[in-house]
Amino acid sequence: MDTPDTDAPRRVVFQYLVPVHVEVEDGLVAQVTVIDETLVRDPTVVEGDASYLDEALRASDDGQPWPSWQFGY
């Protein structure tokens, strides 16, 4: 019988809408600024442990720096 790995990290991926400021010059996007001071509202679980969402939301807003930004999929 397999036993669950108790050392495995709890993980949840969520998404929410944030406002962005987009500058376009002569048909080309020149700059995109994500307004990241926006509070998380109506998050949607994308994958992982949905029961961990509330704790993950608190962690995402506890003052720690966000490690990276990725644009697009």
XYZ file of N, CA, C and O in Angstrom, residues 13-70:
232
model
N -2.869 26.724 -7.325
C -2.670 27.782 -8.314
C -4.004 28.474 -8.482
O -5.017 27.815 -8.683
N -3.996 29.817 -8.365
C -5.248 30.548 -8.544
C -5.016 31.722 -9.467
O -3.877 32.132 -9.702
N -6.090 32.199 -10.000
C -6.004 33.370 -10.869
C -7.103 34.348 -10.498
O -8.106 33.970 -9.896
N -6.866 35.621 -10.815
C -7.860 36.665 -10.598
C -7.547 37.803 -11.552
O -6.430 37.906 -12.077
N -8.535 38.620 -11.796
C -8.359 39.727 -12.731
C -7.751 40.926 -12.014
O -8.115 41.239 -10.884
N -6.796 41.569 -12.671
C -6.202 42.802 -12.161
C -6.216 43.835 -13.283
O -6.150 43.479 -14.468
N -6.298 45.103 -12.915
C -6.231 46.120 -13.960
C -4.804 46.260 -14.490
O -3.835 46.046 -13.761
N -4.708 46.577 -15.751
C -3.413 46.847 -16.361
C -3.477 48.184 -17.087
O -4.537 48.629 -17.517
N -2.339 48.799 -17.202
C -2.187 50.051 -17.937
C -1.379 49.696 -19.177
O -0.241 49.221 -19.061
N -1.967 49.863 -20.346
C -1.313 49.476 -21.592
C -1.067 50.724 -22.435
O -1.988 51.502 -22.673
N 0.174 50.900 -22.867
C 0.522 52.014 -23.744
C 0.828 51.464 -25.137
O 1.636 50.550 -25.279
N 0.169 52.016 -26.136
C 0.379 51.594 -27.516
C 0.849 52.799 -28.313
O 0.250 53.873 -28.251
N 1.930 52.636 -29.061
C 2.473 53.690 -29.903
C 2.599 53.165 -31.328
O 3.255 52.153 -31.552
N 1.969 53.839 -32.241
C 2.033 53.474 -33.664
C 1.735 51.997 -33.894
O 2.416 51.311 -34.652
N 0.729 51.475 -33.197
C 0.300 50.100 -33.409
C 1.105 49.046 -32.676
O 0.839 47.862 -32.832
N 2.092 49.452 -31.868
C 2.901 48.499 -31.118
C 2.734 48.757 -29.625
O 2.741 49.918 -29.182
N 2.608 47.688 -28.886
C 2.525 47.828 -27.433
C 3.901 48.261 -26.934
O 4.903 47.572 -27.141
N 3.943 49.417 -26.294
C 5.205 49.971 -25.819
C 5.470 49.610 -24.358
O 6.617 49.437 -23.951
N 4.408 49.516 -23.567
C 4.591 49.217 -22.153
C 3.288 48.677 -21.583
O 2.206 49.133 -21.948
N 3.419 47.710 -20.684
C 2.283 47.181 -19.945
C 2.652 47.227 -18.466
O 3.700 46.721 -18.073
N 1.816 47.858 -17.668
C 2.039 47.936 -16.232
C 0.892 47.237 -15.530
O -0.263 47.596 -15.727
N 1.230 46.222 -14.744
C 0.227 45.530 -13.941
C 0.069 46.318 -12.654
O 1.041 46.591 -11.954
N -1.154 46.703 -12.353
C -1.417 47.464 -11.139
C -1.597 46.451 -10.018
O -2.701 45.984 -9.742
N -0.477 46.104 -9.387
C -0.472 44.976 -8.455
C -0.911 45.318 -7.046
O -0.928 44.449 -6.187
N -1.286 46.555 -6.778
C -1.805 46.886 -5.457
C -3.265 46.453 -5.309
O -3.855 46.568 -4.252
N -3.848 45.968 -6.387
C -5.240 45.553 -6.376
C -5.425 44.333 -5.476
O -4.644 43.386 -5.533
N -6.446 44.382 -4.631
C -6.737 43.241 -3.777
C -7.231 42.065 -4.605
O -7.865 42.248 -5.647
N -6.950 40.870 -4.136
C -7.447 39.664 -4.802
C -8.952 39.609 -4.602
O -9.443 39.638 -3.476
N -9.679 39.535 -5.708
C -11.137 39.424 -5.650
C -11.580 38.298 -6.570
O -11.083 38.179 -7.678
N -12.487 37.503 -6.097
C -13.065 36.408 -6.878
C -11.999 35.491 -7.487
O -11.994 35.253 -8.692
N -11.090 34.948 -6.665
C -10.079 34.053 -7.219
C -10.699 32.757 -7.718
O -11.712 32.300 -7.203
N -10.090 32.205 -8.727
C -10.516 30.940 -9.307
C -9.374 29.945 -9.191
O -8.243 30.250 -9.592
N -9.644 28.786 -8.642
C -8.623 27.747 -8.549
C -8.380 27.175 -9.934
O -9.317 26.785 -10.634
N -7.122 27.140 -10.329
C -6.734 26.595 -11.630
C -6.302 25.139 -11.479
O -6.656 24.296 -12.287
N -5.529 24.866 -10.444
C -5.101 23.492 -10.170
C -4.639 23.396 -8.729
O -4.397 24.408 -8.073
N -4.537 22.199 -8.240
C -4.032 21.977 -6.896
C -5.141 21.803 -5.875
O -6.288 21.515 -6.204
N -4.782 21.993 -4.626
C -5.643 21.743 -3.479
C -6.529 22.958 -3.195
O -6.095 23.932 -2.590
N -7.772 22.907 -3.606
C -8.695 24.029 -3.438
C -8.937 24.355 -1.968
O -9.222 25.506 -1.617
N -8.785 23.376 -1.082
C -8.991 23.647 0.340
C -7.883 24.528 0.915
O -8.021 25.080 1.999
N -6.799 24.680 0.204
C -5.657 25.495 0.625
C -5.787 26.940 0.139
O -4.972 27.794 0.480
N -6.823 27.252 -0.618
C -6.953 28.568 -1.253
C -6.962 29.714 -0.247
O -6.228 30.686 -0.431
N -7.753 29.637 0.807
C -7.829 30.750 1.760
C -6.467 31.069 2.376
O -6.069 32.226 2.475
N -5.744 30.039 2.769
C -4.412 30.253 3.344
C -3.440 30.799 2.293
O -2.618 31.671 2.578
N -3.547 30.306 1.073
C -2.682 30.788 -0.002
C -2.960 32.265 -0.308
O -2.033 33.032 -0.576
N -4.219 32.666 -0.269
C -4.553 34.079 -0.499
C -3.935 34.966 0.570
O -3.401 36.037 0.272
N -3.993 34.529 1.823
C -3.364 35.308 2.896
C -1.859 35.411 2.670
O -1.256 36.464 2.854
N -1.224 34.332 2.245
C 0.220 34.335 1.993
C 0.578 35.235 0.822
O 1.628 35.877 0.822
N -0.303 35.320 -0.170
C 0.002 36.141 -1.347
C -0.055 37.624 -1.041
O 0.429 38.434 -1.822
N -0.620 37.985 0.121
C -0.763 39.395 0.472
C -0.084 39.716 1.807
O -0.475 40.636 2.494
N 0.961 38.960 2.158
C 1.588 39.177 3.462
C 2.864 40.007 3.398
O 3.636 40.043 4.337
N 3.101 40.668 2.269
C 4.259 41.542 2.160
C 5.492 40.898 1.561
O 6.469 41.580 1.277
N 5.473 39.590 1.337
C 6.635 38.958 0.729
C 6.699 39.326 -0.750
O 5.671 39.536 -1.397
N 7.884 39.439 -1.308
C 7.992 39.760 -2.722
C 7.518 38.589 -3.580
O 7.733 37.434 -3.234
N 6.845 38.926 -4.656
C 6.430 37.883 -5.587
C 7.648 37.503 -6.413
O 8.386 38.373 -6.880
N 7.878 36.199 -6.599
C 9.152 35.767 -7.170
C 9.349 36.083 -8.655
O 10.460 36.297 -9.086
N 8.300 36.101 -9.439
C 8.495 36.359 -10.861
C 7.166 36.674 -11.518
O 6.096 36.402 -10.955
N 7.252 37.250 -12.678
C 6.068 37.518 -13.480
C 6.230 36.803 -14.809
O 7.318 36.734 -15.363
N 5.140 36.246 -15.280
C 5.145 35.577 -16.581
C 3.960 36.112 -17.355
O 2.858 36.198 -16.823
